[in-house]
Amino acid sequence: MLIGHQKQWQFLRKSAETGRISHAYLFVGQAQLGKKTLAIEFVEWLLNENILGRQHPDFIFVEPQKGEIQISQIREFIRRLSFKPLISPFKAAIIDQAHCMNQEAQNCLLKTLEEPKGRAVLILITEYPETLFPTILSRCEIIKFYPVRKIEIKKYLERQGIPSKELEELVLSCMGRPGAAIDFISDPQKLENQRKAIKDLIKFSNSELSTRFQYVKDLSQAPQNLREILDIWLGYFRNVLLAMI
């Protein structure tokens, strides 16, 4: 279910309806905004088929294996993409977390982007476009995604039956990320982990400098996801700044 991003959705549909669809798009934005959700909905609209939960002959999906997208995956992806559509007007493909492609994989993909064949639409999804080759960026139409408005996430949560007394905290905790809202509903422990991360941040930010350094050192050696902690901090400071405007 798509939450927000109606401008991006309407742009893609209008491009397809007017015959100005690009052969390659790059969806850029932080994690859990709904980039993959919109990519899948757009592909389903193009193919006029449900692609979730089935092996569609005209759809290809690539994602990291053990934290990396390797050249063998891209070679197989290119081989399948080279076939003519079997039952749909387009061949469509999604490369999720495209920043996980190693250099060999990126070089392999470049030729396909430089010399697109037939009616194929490729969507790359990334949080970190700066890790992709400039030549890849220049050959994709870049579509940026931004945090979703609070009112749209609140409407979604209301439809899920979230009690009104919990709504405001959940909306703030999502920080404009619909994927986070879905995670918090399915796994309440994730919300509790975020509460703890913010509580620790407030505590150590008011402590002595030596205590702060020790906290950061301990955090860097902890088995937990450091990037996730930093994202929580950034979201917290963003909410504080917005509250001051």
PDB file of C-alpha atoms in Angstrom:
ATOM      1  CA  MET A   1       0.000   0.000   0.000  1.00  0.00           C
ATOM      2  CA  LEU A   2       1.437   3.346  -1.067  1.00  0.00           C
ATOM      3  CA  ILE A   3       1.447   6.035   1.633  1.00  0.00           C
ATOM      4  CA  GLY A   4       2.188   9.491   0.265  1.00  0.00           C
ATOM      5  CA  HIS A   5       4.449  10.239  -2.752  1.00  0.00           C
ATOM      6  CA  GLN A   6       1.533  11.124  -5.020  1.00  0.00           C
ATOM      7  CA  LYS A   7       3.619  13.613  -7.036  1.00  0.00           C
ATOM      8  CA  GLN A   8       6.128  10.909  -7.891  1.00  0.00           C
ATOM      9  CA  TRP A   9       3.350   8.455  -8.726  1.00  0.00           C
ATOM     10  CA  GLN A  10       1.505  10.894 -10.995  1.00  0.00           C
ATOM     11  CA  PHE A  11       4.748  11.870 -12.752  1.00  0.00           C
ATOM     12  CA  LEU A  12       5.534   8.243 -13.572  1.00  0.00           C
ATOM     13  CA  ARG A  13       2.031   7.485 -14.802  1.00  0.00           C
ATOM     14  CA  LYS A  14       1.869  10.590 -16.952  1.00  0.00           C
ATOM     15  CA  SER A  15       5.273   9.801 -18.464  1.00  0.00           C
ATOM     16  CA  ALA A  16       4.098   6.315 -19.409  1.00  0.00           C
ATOM     17  CA  GLU A  17       0.716   7.481 -20.724  1.00  0.00           C
ATOM     18  CA  THR A  18       2.342  10.105 -22.962  1.00  0.00           C
ATOM     19  CA  GLY A  19       5.033   7.751 -24.285  1.00  0.00           C
ATOM     20  CA  ARG A  20       7.870   9.579 -22.527  1.00  0.00           C
ATOM     21  CA  ILE A  21       8.820   6.795 -20.168  1.00  0.00           C
ATOM     22  CA  SER A  22      12.533   6.525 -19.407  1.00  0.00           C
ATOM     23  CA  HIS A  23      14.434   3.276 -19.813  1.00  0.00           C
ATOM     24  CA  ALA A  24      16.035   3.743 -16.383  1.00  0.00           C
ATOM     25  CA  TYR A  25      14.955   5.480 -13.174  1.00  0.00           C
ATOM     26  CA  LEU A  26      16.829   6.012  -9.940  1.00  0.00           C
ATOM     27  CA  PHE A  27      14.636   6.275  -6.832  1.00  0.00           C
ATOM     28  CA  VAL A  28      16.582   8.197  -4.188  1.00  0.00           C
ATOM     29  CA  GLY A  29      15.697   8.799  -0.547  1.00  0.00           C
ATOM     30  CA  GLN A  30      16.286   7.565   2.984  1.00  0.00           C
ATOM     31  CA  ALA A  31      15.264   4.096   4.093  1.00  0.00           C
ATOM     32  CA  GLN A  32      11.623   3.143   4.718  1.00  0.00           C
ATOM     33  CA  LEU A  33      10.084   6.030   2.785  1.00  0.00           C
ATOM     34  CA  GLY A  34       8.227   3.739   0.385  1.00  0.00           C
ATOM     35  CA  LYS A  35      10.555   3.778  -2.650  1.00  0.00           C
ATOM     36  CA  LYS A  36      10.290   0.029  -3.229  1.00  0.00           C
ATOM     37  CA  THR A  37       6.538   0.067  -2.642  1.00  0.00           C
ATOM     38  CA  LEU A  38       6.057   2.709  -5.327  1.00  0.00           C
ATOM     39  CA  ALA A  39       8.439   0.883  -7.689  1.00  0.00           C
ATOM     40  CA  ILE A  40       6.426  -2.323  -7.359  1.00  0.00           C
ATOM     41  CA  GLU A  41       3.096  -0.535  -7.814  1.00  0.00           C
ATOM     42  CA  PHE A  42       4.401   1.233 -10.923  1.00  0.00           C
ATOM     43  CA  VAL A  43       5.675  -2.034 -12.400  1.00  0.00           C
ATOM     44  CA  GLU A  44       2.345  -3.729 -11.691  1.00  0.00           C
ATOM     45  CA  TRP A  45       0.562  -0.843 -13.387  1.00  0.00           C
ATOM     46  CA  LEU A  46       2.870  -1.078 -16.423  1.00  0.00           C
ATOM     47  CA  LEU A  47       2.540  -4.851 -16.751  1.00  0.00           C
ATOM     48  CA  ASN A  48      -1.114  -4.890 -15.725  1.00  0.00           C
ATOM     49  CA  GLU A  49      -0.227  -7.860 -13.553  1.00  0.00           C
ATOM     50  CA  ASN A  50       0.294  -8.661  -9.880  1.00  0.00           C
ATOM     51  CA  ILE A  51       4.007  -9.411  -9.466  1.00  0.00           C
ATOM     52  CA  LEU A  52       4.098 -10.046  -5.734  1.00  0.00           C
ATOM     53  CA  GLY A  53       4.320 -13.665  -4.650  1.00  0.00           C
ATOM     54  CA  ARG A  54       4.815 -15.077  -8.146  1.00  0.00           C
ATOM     55  CA  GLN A  55       7.477 -15.590 -10.803  1.00  0.00           C
ATOM     56  CA  HIS A  56       6.376 -13.205 -13.534  1.00  0.00           C
ATOM     57  CA  PRO A  57       8.212 -13.922 -16.826  1.00  0.00           C
ATOM     58  CA  ASP A  58       8.581 -10.209 -17.665  1.00  0.00           C
ATOM     59  CA  PHE A  59       9.705  -8.995 -14.243  1.00  0.00           C
ATOM     60  CA  ILE A  60      13.173  -9.218 -12.699  1.00  0.00           C
ATOM     61  CA  PHE A  61      14.040  -8.357  -9.097  1.00  0.00           C
ATOM     62  CA  VAL A  62      17.599  -8.052  -7.778  1.00  0.00           C
ATOM     63  CA  GLU A  63      18.610  -7.466  -4.167  1.00  0.00           C
ATOM     64  CA  PRO A  64      21.804  -7.898  -2.136  1.00  0.00           C
ATOM     65  CA  GLN A  65      22.974 -11.338  -1.113  1.00  0.00           C
ATOM     66  CA  LYS A  66      25.003 -11.273   2.098  1.00  0.00           C
ATOM     67  CA  GLY A  67      25.185  -7.490   1.942  1.00  0.00           C
ATOM     68  CA  GLU A  68      26.361  -7.184  -1.657  1.00  0.00           C
ATOM     69  CA  ILE A  69      25.073  -7.305  -5.219  1.00  0.00           C
ATOM     70  CA  GLN A  70      27.659  -9.244  -7.173  1.00  0.00           C
ATOM     71  CA  ILE A  71      28.568  -9.262 -10.859  1.00  0.00           C
ATOM     72  CA  SER A  72      27.054 -12.729 -11.309  1.00  0.00           C
ATOM     73  CA  GLN A  73      23.652 -11.350 -10.267  1.00  0.00           C
ATOM     74  CA  ILE A  74      23.920  -8.456 -12.735  1.00  0.00           C
ATOM     75  CA  ARG A  75      25.020 -10.775 -15.559  1.00  0.00           C
ATOM     76  CA  GLU A  76      21.981 -12.980 -14.984  1.00  0.00           C
ATOM     77  CA  PHE A  77      19.828  -9.863 -14.708  1.00  0.00           C
ATOM     78  CA  ILE A  78      21.112  -8.579 -18.089  1.00  0.00           C
ATOM     79  CA  ARG A  79      20.597 -11.993 -19.706  1.00  0.00           C
ATOM     80  CA  ARG A  80      16.957 -12.103 -18.632  1.00  0.00           C
ATOM     81  CA  LEU A  81      16.382  -8.456 -19.524  1.00  0.00           C
ATOM     82  CA  SER A  82      17.594  -9.104 -23.077  1.00  0.00           C
ATOM     83  CA  PHE A  83      14.639 -11.414 -23.808  1.00  0.00           C
ATOM     84  CA  LYS A  84      11.544  -9.993 -25.478  1.00  0.00           C
ATOM     85  CA  PRO A  85       8.449  -9.562 -23.280  1.00  0.00           C
ATOM     86  CA  LEU A  86       6.405 -12.749 -23.198  1.00  0.00           C
ATOM     87  CA  ILE A  87       2.994 -11.641 -21.974  1.00  0.00           C
ATOM     88  CA  SER A  88       3.376  -7.921 -21.199  1.00  0.00           C
ATOM     89  CA  PRO A  89       4.085  -4.749 -23.194  1.00  0.00           C
ATOM     90  CA  PHE A  90       7.314  -4.191 -21.200  1.00  0.00           C
ATOM     91  CA  LYS A  91      10.132  -6.019 -19.517  1.00  0.00           C
ATOM     92  CA  ALA A  92      10.479  -4.456 -16.071  1.00  0.00           C
ATOM     93  CA  ALA A  93      13.213  -4.749 -13.483  1.00  0.00           C
ATOM     94  CA  ILE A  94      13.992  -3.462 -10.004  1.00  0.00           C
ATOM     95  CA  ILE A  95      17.432  -3.380  -8.409  1.00  0.00           C
ATOM     96  CA  ASP A  96      16.824  -2.792  -4.717  1.00  0.00           C
ATOM     97  CA  GLN A  97      19.605  -1.240  -2.611  1.00  0.00           C
ATOM     98  CA  ALA A  98      21.566  -0.502  -5.763  1.00  0.00           C
ATOM     99  CA  HIS A  99      24.345   1.040  -3.663  1.00  0.00           C
ATOM    100  CA  CYS A 100      25.255  -2.529  -2.665  1.00  0.00           C
ATOM    101  CA  MET A 101      26.538  -3.274  -6.172  1.00  0.00           C
ATOM    102  CA  ASN A 102      30.286  -3.763  -6.087  1.00  0.00           C
ATOM    103  CA  GLN A 103      32.444  -2.046  -8.707  1.00  0.00           C
ATOM    104  CA  GLU A 104      32.412  -5.040 -11.041  1.00  0.00           C
ATOM    105  CA  ALA A 105      28.622  -5.194 -10.885  1.00  0.00           C
ATOM    106  CA  GLN A 106      28.305  -1.468 -11.584  1.00  0.00           C
ATOM    107  CA  ASN A 107      30.645  -1.706 -14.568  1.00  0.00           C
ATOM    108  CA  CYS A 108      28.639  -4.644 -15.891  1.00  0.00           C
ATOM    109  CA  LEU A 109      25.371  -2.720 -15.551  1.00  0.00           C
ATOM    110  CA  LEU A 110      26.742   0.332 -17.354  1.00  0.00           C
ATOM    111  CA  LYS A 111      26.626  -1.231 -20.810  1.00  0.00           C
ATOM    112  CA  THR A 112      22.928  -2.004 -20.425  1.00  0.00           C
ATOM    113  CA  LEU A 113      22.260   1.578 -19.357  1.00  0.00           C
ATOM    114  CA  GLU A 114      24.307   2.948 -22.261  1.00  0.00           C
ATOM    115  CA  GLU A 115      22.682   0.729 -24.883  1.00  0.00           C
ATOM    116  CA  PRO A 116      19.137  -0.113 -23.716  1.00  0.00           C
ATOM    117  CA  LYS A 117      17.391  -2.763 -25.778  1.00  0.00           C
ATOM    118  CA  GLY A 118      13.685  -3.010 -26.597  1.00  0.00           C
ATOM    119  CA  ARG A 119      10.825  -2.051 -24.335  1.00  0.00           C
ATOM    120  CA  ALA A 120      12.423  -2.415 -20.922  1.00  0.00           C
ATOM    121  CA  VAL A 121      12.090  -0.274 -17.819  1.00  0.00           C
ATOM    122  CA  LEU A 122      14.723  -0.461 -15.097  1.00  0.00           C
ATOM    123  CA  ILE A 123      14.308   1.005 -11.604  1.00  0.00           C
ATOM    124  CA  LEU A 124      17.273   1.342  -9.257  1.00  0.00           C
ATOM    125  CA  ILE A 125      16.535   2.078  -5.600  1.00  0.00           C
ATOM    126  CA  THR A 126      19.084   3.578  -3.237  1.00  0.00           C
ATOM    127  CA  GLU A 127      19.614   5.539  -0.050  1.00  0.00           C
ATOM    128  CA  TYR A 128      23.167   6.418  -1.055  1.00  0.00           C
ATOM    129  CA  PRO A 129      23.377   7.650  -4.670  1.00  0.00           C
ATOM    130  CA  GLU A 130      26.865   9.017  -4.030  1.00  0.00           C
ATOM    131  CA  THR A 131      28.194   5.435  -3.946  1.00  0.00           C
ATOM    132  CA  LEU A 132      27.109   4.804  -7.552  1.00  0.00           C
ATOM    133  CA  PHE A 133      29.318   5.647 -10.514  1.00  0.00           C
ATOM    134  CA  PRO A 134      28.627   9.128 -11.945  1.00  0.00           C
ATOM    135  CA  THR A 135      28.102   7.435 -15.313  1.00  0.00           C
ATOM    136  CA  ILE A 136      25.263   5.391 -13.834  1.00  0.00           C
ATOM    137  CA  LEU A 137      23.671   8.465 -12.280  1.00  0.00           C
ATOM    138  CA  SER A 138      23.863  10.367 -15.578  1.00  0.00           C
ATOM    139  CA  ARG A 139      22.009   7.605 -17.446  1.00  0.00           C
ATOM    140  CA  CYS A 140      19.075   7.407 -15.049  1.00  0.00           C
ATOM    141  CA  GLU A 141      16.177   9.765 -14.525  1.00  0.00           C
ATOM    142  CA  ILE A 142      16.460  10.608 -10.841  1.00  0.00           C
ATOM    143  CA  ILE A 143      13.271  10.712  -8.759  1.00  0.00           C
ATOM    144  CA  LYS A 144      13.709  11.966  -5.214  1.00  0.00           C
ATOM    145  CA  PHE A 145      11.636  10.835  -2.252  1.00  0.00           C
ATOM    146  CA  TYR A 146      11.079  12.891   0.879  1.00  0.00           C
ATOM    147  CA  PRO A 147       9.547  12.193   4.310  1.00  0.00           C
ATOM    148  CA  VAL A 148       5.787  11.782   4.121  1.00  0.00           C
ATOM    149  CA  ARG A 149       3.532  14.351   5.776  1.00  0.00           C
ATOM    150  CA  LYS A 150       2.410  13.506   9.301  1.00  0.00           C
ATOM    151  CA  ILE A 151      -1.270  13.710   8.362  1.00  0.00           C
ATOM    152  CA  GLU A 152      -0.889  10.976   5.741  1.00  0.00           C
ATOM    153  CA  ILE A 153       0.873   8.626   8.148  1.00  0.00           C
ATOM    154  CA  LYS A 154      -1.707   9.426  10.820  1.00  0.00           C
ATOM    155  CA  LYS A 155      -4.556   8.483   8.444  1.00  0.00           C
ATOM    156  CA  TYR A 156      -2.812   5.189   7.689  1.00  0.00           C
ATOM    157  CA  LEU A 157      -2.383   4.401  11.388  1.00  0.00           C
ATOM    158  CA  GLU A 158      -6.005   5.259  12.080  1.00  0.00           C
ATOM    159  CA  ARG A 159      -7.067   2.800   9.387  1.00  0.00           C
ATOM    160  CA  GLN A 160      -4.995   0.156  11.167  1.00  0.00           C
ATOM    161  CA  GLY A 161      -7.008   0.708  14.319  1.00  0.00           C
ATOM    162  CA  ILE A 162      -4.254   2.316  16.396  1.00  0.00           C
ATOM    163  CA  PRO A 163      -5.782   3.863  19.557  1.00  0.00           C
ATOM    164  CA  SER A 164      -5.872   7.664  19.519  1.00  0.00           C
ATOM    165  CA  LYS A 165      -3.733   7.919  22.690  1.00  0.00           C
ATOM    166  CA  GLU A 166      -0.863   6.153  20.867  1.00  0.00           C
ATOM    167  CA  LEU A 167      -1.221   7.907  17.524  1.00  0.00           C
ATOM    168  CA  GLU A 168       0.785  11.050  18.219  1.00  0.00           C
ATOM    169  CA  GLU A 169       3.835   9.199  19.535  1.00  0.00           C
ATOM    170  CA  LEU A 170       3.794   6.769  16.629  1.00  0.00           C
ATOM    171  CA  VAL A 171       3.488   9.560  14.064  1.00  0.00           C
ATOM    172  CA  LEU A 172       6.433  11.428  15.590  1.00  0.00           C
ATOM    173  CA  SER A 173       8.487   8.251  15.956  1.00  0.00           C
ATOM    174  CA  CYS A 174       8.009   7.390  12.269  1.00  0.00           C
ATOM    175  CA  MET A 175       9.798  10.603  11.282  1.00  0.00           C
ATOM    176  CA  GLY A 176       7.986  10.708   7.949  1.00  0.00           C
ATOM    177  CA  ARG A 177       8.815   7.079   7.065  1.00  0.00           C
ATOM    178  CA  PRO A 178       5.791   4.887   6.292  1.00  0.00           C
ATOM    179  CA  GLY A 179       7.975   1.761   6.491  1.00  0.00           C
ATOM    180  CA  ALA A 180       8.815   2.607  10.090  1.00  0.00           C
ATOM    181  CA  ALA A 181       5.098   2.904  10.886  1.00  0.00           C
ATOM    182  CA  ILE A 182       4.513  -0.578   9.490  1.00  0.00           C
ATOM    183  CA  ASP A 183       7.480  -1.941  11.455  1.00  0.00           C
ATOM    184  CA  PHE A 184       6.282  -0.419  14.722  1.00  0.00           C
ATOM    185  CA  ILE A 185       2.853  -2.003  14.269  1.00  0.00           C
ATOM    186  CA  SER A 186       4.212  -5.444  13.409  1.00  0.00           C
ATOM    187  CA  ASP A 187       7.029  -5.377  15.993  1.00  0.00           C
ATOM    188  CA  PRO A 188       6.426  -3.085  19.032  1.00  0.00           C
ATOM    189  CA  GLN A 189       9.931  -3.893  20.305  1.00  0.00           C
ATOM    190  CA  LYS A 190      11.361  -1.716  17.519  1.00  0.00           C
ATOM    191  CA  LEU A 191       9.491   1.273  18.909  1.00  0.00           C
ATOM    192  CA  GLU A 192      10.817   0.479  22.375  1.00  0.00           C
ATOM    193  CA  ASN A 193      14.368   0.309  20.975  1.00  0.00           C
ATOM    194  CA  GLN A 194      13.897   3.745  19.414  1.00  0.00           C
ATOM    195  CA  ARG A 195      12.613   5.179  22.690  1.00  0.00           C
ATOM    196  CA  LYS A 196      15.724   3.856  24.446  1.00  0.00           C
ATOM    197  CA  ALA A 197      18.074   5.261  21.773  1.00  0.00           C
ATOM    198  CA  ILE A 198      16.549   8.729  22.147  1.00  0.00           C
ATOM    199  CA  LYS A 199      16.602   8.529  25.956  1.00  0.00           C
ATOM    200  CA  ASP A 200      20.308   7.582  25.839  1.00  0.00           C
ATOM    201  CA  LEU A 201      21.002  10.446  23.431  1.00  0.00           C
ATOM    202  CA  ILE A 202      19.411  13.015  25.731  1.00  0.00           C
ATOM    203  CA  LYS A 203      21.228  11.588  28.745  1.00  0.00           C
ATOM    204  CA  PHE A 204      24.727  11.558  27.258  1.00  0.00           C
ATOM    205  CA  SER A 205      24.325  14.929  25.484  1.00  0.00           C
ATOM    206  CA  ASN A 206      23.925  16.534  28.919  1.00  0.00           C
ATOM    207  CA  SER A 207      26.895  14.690  30.417  1.00  0.00           C
ATOM    208  CA  GLU A 208      30.560  15.591  30.685  1.00  0.00           C
ATOM    209  CA  LEU A 209      32.767  15.455  27.599  1.00  0.00           C
ATOM    210  CA  SER A 210      34.702  12.393  28.809  1.00  0.00           C
ATOM    211  CA  THR A 211      31.430  10.529  29.341  1.00  0.00           C
ATOM    212  CA  ARG A 212      30.315  11.395  25.812  1.00  0.00           C
ATOM    213  CA  PHE A 213      33.525  10.059  24.311  1.00  0.00           C
ATOM    214  CA  GLN A 214      33.198   6.845  26.301  1.00  0.00           C
ATOM    215  CA  TYR A 215      29.576   6.445  25.212  1.00  0.00           C
ATOM    216  CA  VAL A 216      30.506   6.854  21.537  1.00  0.00           C
ATOM    217  CA  LYS A 217      33.369   4.361  21.938  1.00  0.00           C
ATOM    218  CA  ASP A 218      31.054   1.797  23.558  1.00  0.00           C
ATOM    219  CA  LEU A 219      28.440   2.365  20.878  1.00  0.00           C
ATOM    220  CA  SER A 220      30.941   1.787  18.053  1.00  0.00           C
ATOM    221  CA  GLN A 221      31.874  -1.581  19.579  1.00  0.00           C
ATOM    222  CA  ALA A 222      28.315  -2.716  20.225  1.00  0.00           C
ATOM    223  CA  PRO A 223      26.802  -5.470  18.040  1.00  0.00           C
ATOM    224  CA  GLN A 224      23.682  -3.397  17.334  1.00  0.00           C
ATOM    225  CA  ASN A 225      23.149  -1.566  14.033  1.00  0.00           C
ATOM    226  CA  LEU A 226      25.121   1.670  14.338  1.00  0.00           C
ATOM    227  CA  ARG A 227      23.572   3.136  11.189  1.00  0.00           C
ATOM    228  CA  GLU A 228      20.102   2.555  12.630  1.00  0.00           C
ATOM    229  CA  ILE A 229      21.076   4.404  15.817  1.00  0.00           C
ATOM    230  CA  LEU A 230      22.463   7.340  13.831  1.00  0.00           C
ATOM    231  CA  ASP A 231      19.272   7.486  11.748  1.00  0.00           C
ATOM    232  CA  ILE A 232      17.229   7.668  14.947  1.00  0.00           C
ATOM    233  CA  TRP A 233      19.399  10.513  16.203  1.00  0.00           C
ATOM    234  CA  LEU A 234      19.067  12.429  12.942  1.00  0.00           C
ATOM    235  CA  GLY A 235      15.315  12.003  12.997  1.00  0.00           C
ATOM    236  CA  TYR A 236      15.136  13.169  16.597  1.00  0.00           C
ATOM    237  CA  PHE A 237      17.156  16.323  15.871  1.00  0.00           C
ATOM    238  CA  ARG A 238      15.032  16.954  12.779  1.00  0.00           C
ATOM    239  CA  ASN A 239      11.858  16.861  14.891  1.00  0.00           C
ATOM    240  CA  VAL A 240      13.447  19.206  17.452  1.00  0.00           C
ATOM    241  CA  LEU A 241      14.411  21.704  14.738  1.00  0.00           C
ATOM    242  CA  LEU A 242      10.959  21.573  13.137  1.00  0.00           C
ATOM    243  CA  ALA A 243       9.371  22.207  16.542  1.00  0.00           C
ATOM    244  CA  MET A 244      11.479  25.361  16.884  1.00  0.00           C
ATOM    245  CA  ILE A 245      10.388  26.847  13.543  1.00  0.00           C
TER     246      ILE A 245
END
